[in-house]
Coordinates of N, CA and C in Angstrom, one line a residue:
Chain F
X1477 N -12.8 -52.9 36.0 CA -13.4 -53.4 34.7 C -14.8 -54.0 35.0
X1478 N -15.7 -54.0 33.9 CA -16.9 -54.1 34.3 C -17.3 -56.0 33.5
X1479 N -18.0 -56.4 34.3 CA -18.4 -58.1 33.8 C -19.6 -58.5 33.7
X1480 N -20.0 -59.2 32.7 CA -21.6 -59.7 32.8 C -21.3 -61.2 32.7
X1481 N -21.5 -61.8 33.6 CA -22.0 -63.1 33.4 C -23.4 -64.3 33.0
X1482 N -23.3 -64.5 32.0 CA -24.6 -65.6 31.6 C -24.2 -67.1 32.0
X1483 N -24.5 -67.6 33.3 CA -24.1 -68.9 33.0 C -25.1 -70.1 32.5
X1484 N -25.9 -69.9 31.5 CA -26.7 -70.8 31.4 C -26.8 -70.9 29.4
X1485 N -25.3 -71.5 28.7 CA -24.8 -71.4 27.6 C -26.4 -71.4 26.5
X1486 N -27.3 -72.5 27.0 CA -28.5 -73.0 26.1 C -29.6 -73.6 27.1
X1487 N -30.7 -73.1 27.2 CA -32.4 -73.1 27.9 C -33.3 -73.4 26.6
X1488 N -34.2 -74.6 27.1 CA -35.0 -75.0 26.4 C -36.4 -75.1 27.3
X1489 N -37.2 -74.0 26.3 CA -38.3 -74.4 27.3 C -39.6 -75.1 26.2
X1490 N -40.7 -75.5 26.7 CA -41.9 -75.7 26.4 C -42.8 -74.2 26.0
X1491 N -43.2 -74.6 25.1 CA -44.3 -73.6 24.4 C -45.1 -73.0 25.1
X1492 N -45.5 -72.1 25.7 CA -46.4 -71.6 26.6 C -45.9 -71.6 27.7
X1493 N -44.7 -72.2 28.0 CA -44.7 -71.9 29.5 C -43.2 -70.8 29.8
X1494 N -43.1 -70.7 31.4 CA -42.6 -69.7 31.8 C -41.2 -70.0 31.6
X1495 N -39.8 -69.0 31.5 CA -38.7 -69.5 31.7 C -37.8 -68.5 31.9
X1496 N -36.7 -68.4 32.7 CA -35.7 -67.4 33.1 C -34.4 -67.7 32.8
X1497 N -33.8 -66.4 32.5 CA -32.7 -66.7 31.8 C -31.7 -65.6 32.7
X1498 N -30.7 -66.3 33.5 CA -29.7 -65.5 34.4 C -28.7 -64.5 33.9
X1499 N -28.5 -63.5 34.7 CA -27.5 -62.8 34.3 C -27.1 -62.3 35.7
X1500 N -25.5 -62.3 35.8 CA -25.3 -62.0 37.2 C -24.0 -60.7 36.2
X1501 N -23.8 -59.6 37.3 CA -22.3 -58.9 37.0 C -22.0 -58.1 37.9
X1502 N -21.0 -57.5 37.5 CA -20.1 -56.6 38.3 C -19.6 -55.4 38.2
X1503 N -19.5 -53.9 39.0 CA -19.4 -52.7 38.3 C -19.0 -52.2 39.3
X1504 N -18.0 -51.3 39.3 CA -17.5 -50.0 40.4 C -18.5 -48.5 40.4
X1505 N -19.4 -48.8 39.2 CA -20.2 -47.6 39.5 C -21.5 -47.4 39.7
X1506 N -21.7 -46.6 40.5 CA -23.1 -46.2 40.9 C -24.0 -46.1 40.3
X1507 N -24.1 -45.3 39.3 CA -25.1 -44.9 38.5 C -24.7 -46.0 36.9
X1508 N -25.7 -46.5 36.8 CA -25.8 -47.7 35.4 C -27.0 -48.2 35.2
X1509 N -27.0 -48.9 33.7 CA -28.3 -49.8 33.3 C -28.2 -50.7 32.9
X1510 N -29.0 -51.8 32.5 CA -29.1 -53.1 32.3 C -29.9 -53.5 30.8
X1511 N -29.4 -54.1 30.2 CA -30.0 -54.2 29.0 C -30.4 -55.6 28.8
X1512 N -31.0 -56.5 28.4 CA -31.4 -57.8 27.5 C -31.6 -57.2 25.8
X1513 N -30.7 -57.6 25.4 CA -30.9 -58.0 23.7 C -31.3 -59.6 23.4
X1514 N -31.8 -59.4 22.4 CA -32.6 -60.9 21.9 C -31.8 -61.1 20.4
X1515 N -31.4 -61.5 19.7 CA -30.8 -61.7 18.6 C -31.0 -63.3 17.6
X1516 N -32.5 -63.1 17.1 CA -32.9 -64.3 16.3 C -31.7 -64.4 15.3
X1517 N -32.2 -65.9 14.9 CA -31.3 -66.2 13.7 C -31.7 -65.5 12.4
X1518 N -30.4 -65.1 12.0 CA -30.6 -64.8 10.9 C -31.0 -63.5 11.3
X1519 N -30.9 -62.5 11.9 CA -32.1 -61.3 11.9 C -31.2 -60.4 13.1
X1520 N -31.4 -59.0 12.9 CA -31.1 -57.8 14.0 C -30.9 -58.4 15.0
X1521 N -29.9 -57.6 16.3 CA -30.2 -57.8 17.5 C -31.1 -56.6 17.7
X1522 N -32.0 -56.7 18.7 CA -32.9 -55.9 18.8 C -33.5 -56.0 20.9
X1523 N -33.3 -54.3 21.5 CA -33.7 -54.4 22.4 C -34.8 -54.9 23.0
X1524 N -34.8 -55.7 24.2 CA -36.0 -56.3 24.6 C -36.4 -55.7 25.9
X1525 N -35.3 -55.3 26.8 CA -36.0 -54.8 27.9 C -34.5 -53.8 28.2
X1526 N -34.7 -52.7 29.6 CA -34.0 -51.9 29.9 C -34.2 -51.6 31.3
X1527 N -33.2 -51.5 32.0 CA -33.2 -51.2 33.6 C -32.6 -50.2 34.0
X1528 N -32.9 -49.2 34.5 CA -32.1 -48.1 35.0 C -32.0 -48.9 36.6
X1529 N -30.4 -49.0 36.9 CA -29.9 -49.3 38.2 C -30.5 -48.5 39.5
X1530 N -30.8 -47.6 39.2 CA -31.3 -46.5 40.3 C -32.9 -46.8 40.3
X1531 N -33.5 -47.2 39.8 CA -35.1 -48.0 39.6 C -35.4 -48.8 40.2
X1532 N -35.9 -49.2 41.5 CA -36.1 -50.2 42.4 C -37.3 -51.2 41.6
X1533 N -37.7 -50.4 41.0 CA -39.5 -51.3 40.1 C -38.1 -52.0 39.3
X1534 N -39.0 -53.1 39.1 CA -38.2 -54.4 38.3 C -39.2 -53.6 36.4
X1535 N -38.3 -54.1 35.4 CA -39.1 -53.2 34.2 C -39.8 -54.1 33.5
X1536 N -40.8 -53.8 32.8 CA -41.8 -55.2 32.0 C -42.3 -54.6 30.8
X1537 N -42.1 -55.5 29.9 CA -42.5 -55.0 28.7 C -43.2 -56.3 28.3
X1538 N -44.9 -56.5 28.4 CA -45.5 -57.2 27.3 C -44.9 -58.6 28.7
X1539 N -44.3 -59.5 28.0 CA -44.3 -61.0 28.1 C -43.2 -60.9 28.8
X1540 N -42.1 -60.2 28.8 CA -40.9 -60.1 29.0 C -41.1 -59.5 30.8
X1541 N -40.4 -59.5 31.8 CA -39.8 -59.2 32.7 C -38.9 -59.3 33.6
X1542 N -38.3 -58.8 34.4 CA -36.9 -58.8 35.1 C -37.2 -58.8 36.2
X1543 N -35.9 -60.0 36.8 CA -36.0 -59.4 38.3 C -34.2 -59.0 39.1
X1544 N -34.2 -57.6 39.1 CA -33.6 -56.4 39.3 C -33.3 -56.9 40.5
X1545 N -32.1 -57.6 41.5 CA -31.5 -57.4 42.7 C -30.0 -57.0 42.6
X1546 N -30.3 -55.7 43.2 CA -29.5 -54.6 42.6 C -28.1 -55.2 43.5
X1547 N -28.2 -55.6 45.4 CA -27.6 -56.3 45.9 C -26.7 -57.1 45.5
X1548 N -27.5 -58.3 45.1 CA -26.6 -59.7 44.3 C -26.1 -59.4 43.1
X1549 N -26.3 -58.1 42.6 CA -25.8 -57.7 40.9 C -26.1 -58.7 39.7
X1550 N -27.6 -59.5 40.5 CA -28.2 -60.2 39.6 C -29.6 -59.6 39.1
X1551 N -29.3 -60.0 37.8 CA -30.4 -59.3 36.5 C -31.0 -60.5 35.5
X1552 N -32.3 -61.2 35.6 CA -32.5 -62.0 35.1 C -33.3 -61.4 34.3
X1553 N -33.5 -62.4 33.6 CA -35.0 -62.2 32.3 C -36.3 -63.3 32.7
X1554 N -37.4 -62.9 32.6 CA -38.2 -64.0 32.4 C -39.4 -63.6 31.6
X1555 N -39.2 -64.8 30.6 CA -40.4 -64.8 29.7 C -41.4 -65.3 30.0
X1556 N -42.6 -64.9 30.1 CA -44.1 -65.8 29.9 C -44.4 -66.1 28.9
X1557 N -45.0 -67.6 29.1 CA -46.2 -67.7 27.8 C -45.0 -67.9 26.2
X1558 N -44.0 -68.6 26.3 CA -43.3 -68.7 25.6 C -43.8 -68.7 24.2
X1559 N -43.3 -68.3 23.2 CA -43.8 -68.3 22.0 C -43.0 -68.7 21.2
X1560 N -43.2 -69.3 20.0 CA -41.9 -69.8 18.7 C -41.3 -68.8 18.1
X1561 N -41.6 -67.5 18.2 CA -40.7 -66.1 18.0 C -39.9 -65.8 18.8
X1562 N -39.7 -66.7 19.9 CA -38.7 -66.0 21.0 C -37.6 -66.8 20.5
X1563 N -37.7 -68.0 20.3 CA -36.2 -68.3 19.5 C -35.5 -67.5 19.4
X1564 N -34.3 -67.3 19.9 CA -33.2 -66.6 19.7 C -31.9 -66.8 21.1
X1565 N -30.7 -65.8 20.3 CA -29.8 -65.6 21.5 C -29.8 -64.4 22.2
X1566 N -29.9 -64.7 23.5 CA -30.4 -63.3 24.2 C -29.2 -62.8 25.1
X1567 N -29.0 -61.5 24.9 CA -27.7 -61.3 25.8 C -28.2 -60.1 26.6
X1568 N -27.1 -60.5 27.7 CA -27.7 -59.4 28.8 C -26.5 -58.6 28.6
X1569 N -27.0 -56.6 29.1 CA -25.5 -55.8 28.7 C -25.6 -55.2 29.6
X1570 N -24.3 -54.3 30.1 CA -24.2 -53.2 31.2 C -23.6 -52.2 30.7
X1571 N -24.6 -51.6 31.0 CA -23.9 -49.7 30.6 C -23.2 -48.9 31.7
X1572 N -22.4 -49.0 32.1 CA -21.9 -47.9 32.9 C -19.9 -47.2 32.6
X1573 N -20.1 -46.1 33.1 CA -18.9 -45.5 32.7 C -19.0 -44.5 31.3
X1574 N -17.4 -44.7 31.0 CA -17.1 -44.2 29.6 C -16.6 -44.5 28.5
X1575 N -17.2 -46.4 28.8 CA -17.3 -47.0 27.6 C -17.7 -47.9 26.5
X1576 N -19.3 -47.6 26.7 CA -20.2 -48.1 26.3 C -20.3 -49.7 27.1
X1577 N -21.2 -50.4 26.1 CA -22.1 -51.3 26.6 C -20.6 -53.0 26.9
X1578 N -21.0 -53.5 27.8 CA -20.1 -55.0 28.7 C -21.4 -55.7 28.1
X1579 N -21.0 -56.7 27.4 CA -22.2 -58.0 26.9 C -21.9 -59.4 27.3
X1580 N -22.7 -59.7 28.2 CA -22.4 -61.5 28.3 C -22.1 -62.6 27.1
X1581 N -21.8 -63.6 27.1 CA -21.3 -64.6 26.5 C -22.8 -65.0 25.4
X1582 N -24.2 -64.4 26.2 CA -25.6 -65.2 25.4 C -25.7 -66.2 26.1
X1583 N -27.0 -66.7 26.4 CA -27.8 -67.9 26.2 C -28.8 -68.1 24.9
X1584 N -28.7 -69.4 24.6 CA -29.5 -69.9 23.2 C -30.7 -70.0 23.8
X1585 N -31.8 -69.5 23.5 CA -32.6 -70.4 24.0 C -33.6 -71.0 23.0
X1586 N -33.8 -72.2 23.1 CA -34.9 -72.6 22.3 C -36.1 -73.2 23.1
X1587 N -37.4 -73.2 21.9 CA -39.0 -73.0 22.0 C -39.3 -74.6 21.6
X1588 N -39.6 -75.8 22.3 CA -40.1 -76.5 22.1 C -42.1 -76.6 21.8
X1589 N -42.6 -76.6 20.6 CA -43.3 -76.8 20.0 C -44.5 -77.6 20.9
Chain L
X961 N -38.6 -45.7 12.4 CA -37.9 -46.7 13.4 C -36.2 -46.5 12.4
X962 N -35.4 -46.5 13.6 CA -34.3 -46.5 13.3 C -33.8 -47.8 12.4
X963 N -33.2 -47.0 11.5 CA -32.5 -48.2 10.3 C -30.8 -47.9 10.2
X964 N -30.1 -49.3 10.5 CA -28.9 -49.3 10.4 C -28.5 -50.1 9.7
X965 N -27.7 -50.3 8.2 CA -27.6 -51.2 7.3 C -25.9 -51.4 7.4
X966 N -25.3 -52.4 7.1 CA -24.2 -52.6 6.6 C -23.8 -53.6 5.1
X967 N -22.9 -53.2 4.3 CA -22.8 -52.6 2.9 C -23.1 -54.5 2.6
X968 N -22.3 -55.5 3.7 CA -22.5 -56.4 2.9 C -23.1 -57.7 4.1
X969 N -23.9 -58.5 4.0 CA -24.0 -59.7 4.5 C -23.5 -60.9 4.7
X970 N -22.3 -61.2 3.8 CA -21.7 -62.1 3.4 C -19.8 -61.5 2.6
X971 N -19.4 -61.8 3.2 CA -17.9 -61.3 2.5 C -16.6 -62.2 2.8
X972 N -16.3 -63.0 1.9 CA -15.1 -63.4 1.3 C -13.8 -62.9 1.1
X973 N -12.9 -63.0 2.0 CA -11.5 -62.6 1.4 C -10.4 -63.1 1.6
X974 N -9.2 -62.5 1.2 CA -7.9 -63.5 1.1 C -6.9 -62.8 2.4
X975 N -6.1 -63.2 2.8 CA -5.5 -62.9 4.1 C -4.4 -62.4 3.2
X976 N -4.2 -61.1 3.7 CA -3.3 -60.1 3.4 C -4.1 -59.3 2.5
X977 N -5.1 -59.1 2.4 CA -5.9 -58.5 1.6 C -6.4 -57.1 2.9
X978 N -7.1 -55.8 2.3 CA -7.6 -54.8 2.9 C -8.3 -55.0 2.9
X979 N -9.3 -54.9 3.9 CA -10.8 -55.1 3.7 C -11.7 -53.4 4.6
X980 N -12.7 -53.4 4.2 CA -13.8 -52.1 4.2 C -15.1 -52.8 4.5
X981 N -15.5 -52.4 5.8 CA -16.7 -52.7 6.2 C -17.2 -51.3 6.5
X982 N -18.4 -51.4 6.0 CA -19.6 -50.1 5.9 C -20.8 -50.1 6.9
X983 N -21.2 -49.2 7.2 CA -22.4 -49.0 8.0 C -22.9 -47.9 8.4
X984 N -24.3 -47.7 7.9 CA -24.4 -46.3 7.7 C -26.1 -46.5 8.7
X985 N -26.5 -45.2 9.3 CA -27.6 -45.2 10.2 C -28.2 -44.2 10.0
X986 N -29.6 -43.8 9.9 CA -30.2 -42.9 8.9 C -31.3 -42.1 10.0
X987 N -30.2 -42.2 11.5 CA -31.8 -41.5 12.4 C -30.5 -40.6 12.6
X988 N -29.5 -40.0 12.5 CA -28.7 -38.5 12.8 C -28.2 -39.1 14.5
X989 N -27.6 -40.5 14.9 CA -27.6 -40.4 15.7 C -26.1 -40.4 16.1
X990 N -25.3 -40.2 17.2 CA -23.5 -39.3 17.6 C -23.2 -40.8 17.1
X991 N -23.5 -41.7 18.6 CA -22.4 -42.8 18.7 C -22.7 -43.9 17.6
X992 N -21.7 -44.1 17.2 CA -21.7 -45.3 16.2 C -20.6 -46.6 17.0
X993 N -20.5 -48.0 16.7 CA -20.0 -48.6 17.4 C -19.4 -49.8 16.5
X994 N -18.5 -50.8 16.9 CA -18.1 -51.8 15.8 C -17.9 -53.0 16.6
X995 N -18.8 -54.0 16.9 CA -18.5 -55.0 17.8 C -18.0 -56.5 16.9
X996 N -17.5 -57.4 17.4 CA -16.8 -58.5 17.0 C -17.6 -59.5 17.5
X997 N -18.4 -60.7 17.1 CA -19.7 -61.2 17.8 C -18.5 -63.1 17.5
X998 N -18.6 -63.7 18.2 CA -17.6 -64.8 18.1 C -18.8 -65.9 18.7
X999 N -18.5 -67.1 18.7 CA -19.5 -68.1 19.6 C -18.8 -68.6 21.0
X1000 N -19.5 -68.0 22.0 CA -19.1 -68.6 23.4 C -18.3 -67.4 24.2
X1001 N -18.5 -66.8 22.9 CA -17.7 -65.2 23.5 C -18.5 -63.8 23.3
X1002 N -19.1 -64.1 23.2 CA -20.6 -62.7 23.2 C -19.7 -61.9 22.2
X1003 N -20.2 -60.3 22.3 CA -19.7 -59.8 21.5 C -18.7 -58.7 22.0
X1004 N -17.7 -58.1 21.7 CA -16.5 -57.4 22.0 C -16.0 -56.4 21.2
X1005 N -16.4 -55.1 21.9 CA -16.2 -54.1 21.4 C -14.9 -53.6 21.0
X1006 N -14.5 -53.4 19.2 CA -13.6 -52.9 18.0 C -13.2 -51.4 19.0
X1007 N -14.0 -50.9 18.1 CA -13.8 -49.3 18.2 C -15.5 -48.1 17.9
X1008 N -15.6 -47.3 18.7 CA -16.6 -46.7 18.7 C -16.3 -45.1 18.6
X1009 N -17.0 -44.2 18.0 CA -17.3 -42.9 17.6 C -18.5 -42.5 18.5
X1010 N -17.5 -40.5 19.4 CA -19.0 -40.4 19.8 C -19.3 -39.1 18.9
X1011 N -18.6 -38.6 17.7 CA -18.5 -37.5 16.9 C -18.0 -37.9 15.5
X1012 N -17.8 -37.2 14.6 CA -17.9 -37.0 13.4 C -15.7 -36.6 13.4
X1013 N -15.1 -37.6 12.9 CA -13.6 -37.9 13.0 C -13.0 -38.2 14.5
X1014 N -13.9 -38.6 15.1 CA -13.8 -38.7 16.4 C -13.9 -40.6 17.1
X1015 N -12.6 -41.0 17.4 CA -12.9 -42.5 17.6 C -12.0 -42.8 18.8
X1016 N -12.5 -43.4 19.4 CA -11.8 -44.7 20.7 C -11.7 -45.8 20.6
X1017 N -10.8 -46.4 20.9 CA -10.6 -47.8 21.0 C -11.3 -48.5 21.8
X1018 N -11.8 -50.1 21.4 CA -12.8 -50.5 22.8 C -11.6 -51.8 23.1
X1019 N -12.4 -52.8 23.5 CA -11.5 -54.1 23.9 C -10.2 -54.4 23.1
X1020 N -11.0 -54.7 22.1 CA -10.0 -55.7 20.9 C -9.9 -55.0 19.7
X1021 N -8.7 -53.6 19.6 CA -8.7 -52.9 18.1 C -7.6 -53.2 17.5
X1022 N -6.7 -54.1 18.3 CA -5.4 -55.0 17.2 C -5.6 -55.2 16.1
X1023 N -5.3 -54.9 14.8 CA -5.5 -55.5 13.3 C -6.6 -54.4 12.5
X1024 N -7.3 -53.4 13.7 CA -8.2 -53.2 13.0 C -7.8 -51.5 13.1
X1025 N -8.6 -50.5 12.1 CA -8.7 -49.1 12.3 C -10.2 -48.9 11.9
X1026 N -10.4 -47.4 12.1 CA -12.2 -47.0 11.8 C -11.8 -45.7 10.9
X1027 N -12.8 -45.2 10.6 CA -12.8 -43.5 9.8 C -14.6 -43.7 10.0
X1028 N -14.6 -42.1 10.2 CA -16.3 -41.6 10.4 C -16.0 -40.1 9.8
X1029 N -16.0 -40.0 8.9 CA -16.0 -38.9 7.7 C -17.5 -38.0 7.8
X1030 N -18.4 -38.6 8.2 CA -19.4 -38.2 8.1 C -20.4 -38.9 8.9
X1031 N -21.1 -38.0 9.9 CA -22.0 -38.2 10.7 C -22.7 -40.1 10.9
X1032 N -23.2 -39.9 10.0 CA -23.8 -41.3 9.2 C -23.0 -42.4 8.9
X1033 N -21.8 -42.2 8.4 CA -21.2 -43.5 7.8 C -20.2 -43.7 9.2
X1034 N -19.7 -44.8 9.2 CA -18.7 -45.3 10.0 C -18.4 -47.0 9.6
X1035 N -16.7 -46.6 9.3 CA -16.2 -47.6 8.7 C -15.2 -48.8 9.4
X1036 N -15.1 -49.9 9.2 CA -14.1 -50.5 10.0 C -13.1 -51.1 9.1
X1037 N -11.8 -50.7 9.3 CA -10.9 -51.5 8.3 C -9.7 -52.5 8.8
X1038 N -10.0 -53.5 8.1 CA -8.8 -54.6 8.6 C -7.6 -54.3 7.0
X1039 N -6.3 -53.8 8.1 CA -5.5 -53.5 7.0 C -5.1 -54.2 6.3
X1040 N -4.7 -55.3 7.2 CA -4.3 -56.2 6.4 C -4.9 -58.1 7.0
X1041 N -6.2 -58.4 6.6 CA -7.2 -59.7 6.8 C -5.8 -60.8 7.2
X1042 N -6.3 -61.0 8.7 CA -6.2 -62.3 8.7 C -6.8 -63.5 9.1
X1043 N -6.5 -65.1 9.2 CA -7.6 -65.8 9.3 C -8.4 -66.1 10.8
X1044 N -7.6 -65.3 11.4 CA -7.8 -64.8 13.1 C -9.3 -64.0 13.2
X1045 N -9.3 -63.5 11.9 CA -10.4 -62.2 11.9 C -11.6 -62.4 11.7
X1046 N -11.6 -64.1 10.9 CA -13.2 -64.4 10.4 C -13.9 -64.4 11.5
X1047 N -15.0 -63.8 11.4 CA -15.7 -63.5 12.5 C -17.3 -63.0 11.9
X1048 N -18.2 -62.8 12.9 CA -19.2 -61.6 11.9 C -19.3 -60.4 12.9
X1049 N -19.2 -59.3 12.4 CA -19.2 -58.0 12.8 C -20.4 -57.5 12.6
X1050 N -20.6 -56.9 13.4 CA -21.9 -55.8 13.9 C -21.7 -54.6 13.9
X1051 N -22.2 -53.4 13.4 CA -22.1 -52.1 13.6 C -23.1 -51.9 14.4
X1052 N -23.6 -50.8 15.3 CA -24.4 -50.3 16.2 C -24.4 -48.6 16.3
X1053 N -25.1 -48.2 16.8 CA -25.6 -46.3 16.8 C -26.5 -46.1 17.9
X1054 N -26.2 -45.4 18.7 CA -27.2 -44.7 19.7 C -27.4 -43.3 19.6
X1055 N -27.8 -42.5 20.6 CA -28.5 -41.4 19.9 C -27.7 -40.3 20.9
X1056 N -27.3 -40.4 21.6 CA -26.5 -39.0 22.1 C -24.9 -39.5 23.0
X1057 N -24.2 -38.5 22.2 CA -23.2 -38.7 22.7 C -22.4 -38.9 23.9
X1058 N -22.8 -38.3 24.9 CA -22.7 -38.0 26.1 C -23.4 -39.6 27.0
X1059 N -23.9 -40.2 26.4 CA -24.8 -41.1 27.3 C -24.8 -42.7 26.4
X1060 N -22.8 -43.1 26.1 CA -22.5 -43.8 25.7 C -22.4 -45.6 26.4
X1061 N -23.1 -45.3 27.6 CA -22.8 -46.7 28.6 C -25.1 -46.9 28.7
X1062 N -25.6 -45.5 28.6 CA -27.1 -45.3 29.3 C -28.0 -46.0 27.9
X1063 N -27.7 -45.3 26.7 CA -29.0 -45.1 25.8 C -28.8 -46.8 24.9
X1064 N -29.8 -46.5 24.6 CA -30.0 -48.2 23.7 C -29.8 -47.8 22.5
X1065 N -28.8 -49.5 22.2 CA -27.8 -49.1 21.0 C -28.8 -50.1 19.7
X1066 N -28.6 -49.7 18.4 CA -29.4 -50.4 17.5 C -28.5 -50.8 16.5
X1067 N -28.2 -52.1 15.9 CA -28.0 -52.8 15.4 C -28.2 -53.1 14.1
X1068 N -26.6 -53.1 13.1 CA -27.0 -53.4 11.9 C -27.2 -55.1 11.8
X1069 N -27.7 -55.8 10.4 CA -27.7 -57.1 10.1 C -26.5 -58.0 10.3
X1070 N -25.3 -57.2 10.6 CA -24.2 -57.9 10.6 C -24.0 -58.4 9.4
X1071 N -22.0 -58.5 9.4 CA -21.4 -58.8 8.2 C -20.5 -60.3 8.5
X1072 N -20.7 -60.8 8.2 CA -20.2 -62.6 8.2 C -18.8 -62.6 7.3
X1073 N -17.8 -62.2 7.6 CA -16.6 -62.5 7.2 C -16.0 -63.5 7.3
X1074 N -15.0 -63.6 6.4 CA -14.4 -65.8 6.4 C -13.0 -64.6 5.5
X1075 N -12.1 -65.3 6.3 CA -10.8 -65.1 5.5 C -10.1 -66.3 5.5
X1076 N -9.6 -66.6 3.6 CA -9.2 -67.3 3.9 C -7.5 -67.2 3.5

């Protein structure tokens, strides 16, 4: 069976500045991907970033980046330059197999002003 | 940009009551999905479609059934509500069958159920 762990329930950062949000898990299979969803209040969950496991380049989108240690089967997030749009719950997911997406528990994180 | 709606935002019901949850996705995409989103517990996959009358069970489909009549719609039904169940549900759709663990899944507004 496959597991994503988030152990960091709620992250608060400052406005502009940098912050990482952990995701560690576990999979019997070779070939897989890594997902971060962001899920404001009130609003869609909506993709933020995507990792194909076989991809040694860590993936960046804009403000958003990961750091991919495929080893430790740790998959973080880090934001730059925080902004009061990032408010939200952000879950990290794992794709592998044949049966769709394993989702962590979320971390909250909030944007201090 | 892909749009996935579900029928209601808000829904009210009585325990022992049948309830119909809707969700329809308007890009022609196979897999359709039905997650259970709880607090402290992420979210945990119902039951998912990678065809048209076509469904699997995922984690947690105790209490619950689906129907996918049609490409686009995909339904979740609690036969009979109970107060176990308030929860809010999410439907989700990706784009090809075959590549149900790989492709990025898209997300309706979710439905906020309260049984009482």
């Amino acid at each position: 069976a496959q597991t994503v762990t988030q152990s960091q329930p709620e992250m608060s950062v400052q406005e502009a500045e940098t912050v990482t949000l952990s995701c560690t898990y576990d999979t019997s299979e070779s070939d897989y991907y890594l997902f971060w969803y962001k899920q404001p209040p009130s609003r869609q969950m909506i993709l933020v970033i995507r990792q194909e496991a076989y991809k040694q380049q860590n993936a960046t989108e804009n403000r958003f980046s990961v750091n991919f240690q495929k080893a430790a089967k740790s998959f973080s997030l880090k934001i730059s330059d925080s902004q009061l749009g990032d408010a939200a719950m952000y879950f990290c997911a794992l794709g592998g197999g044949a049966d769709g997406l394993t989702f962590g528990k979320g971390t909250h994180l909030i944007i201090q002003p | 940009d892909v749009k996935v709606t579900q029928s209601s935002r808000y829904l009210v019901k009585r325990t022992g009551e049948k309830v119909f949850l809707e969700c329809v996705q308007d890009m022609d995409h196979e897999n359709m999905f039905w997650y259970r989103q709880d607090p402290g517990l992420g979210l945990r996959l119902i039951y998912f479609s990678y065809d048209v009358k076509m469904k699997e069970k995922g984690d947690i489909p105790e209490g619950y059934s689906v129907s996918r009549e049609k490409k686009e719609r995909f339904s979740l039904i609690l036969e009979s509500a109970s107060t176990n169940q308030t929860s809010m549900y999410l439907c989700a759709s990706s784009l090809y069958g075959l590549a149900l663990a790989t492709d990025t899944q898209y997300f309706g507004p979710g439905t906020r159920l309260t049984v009482l």
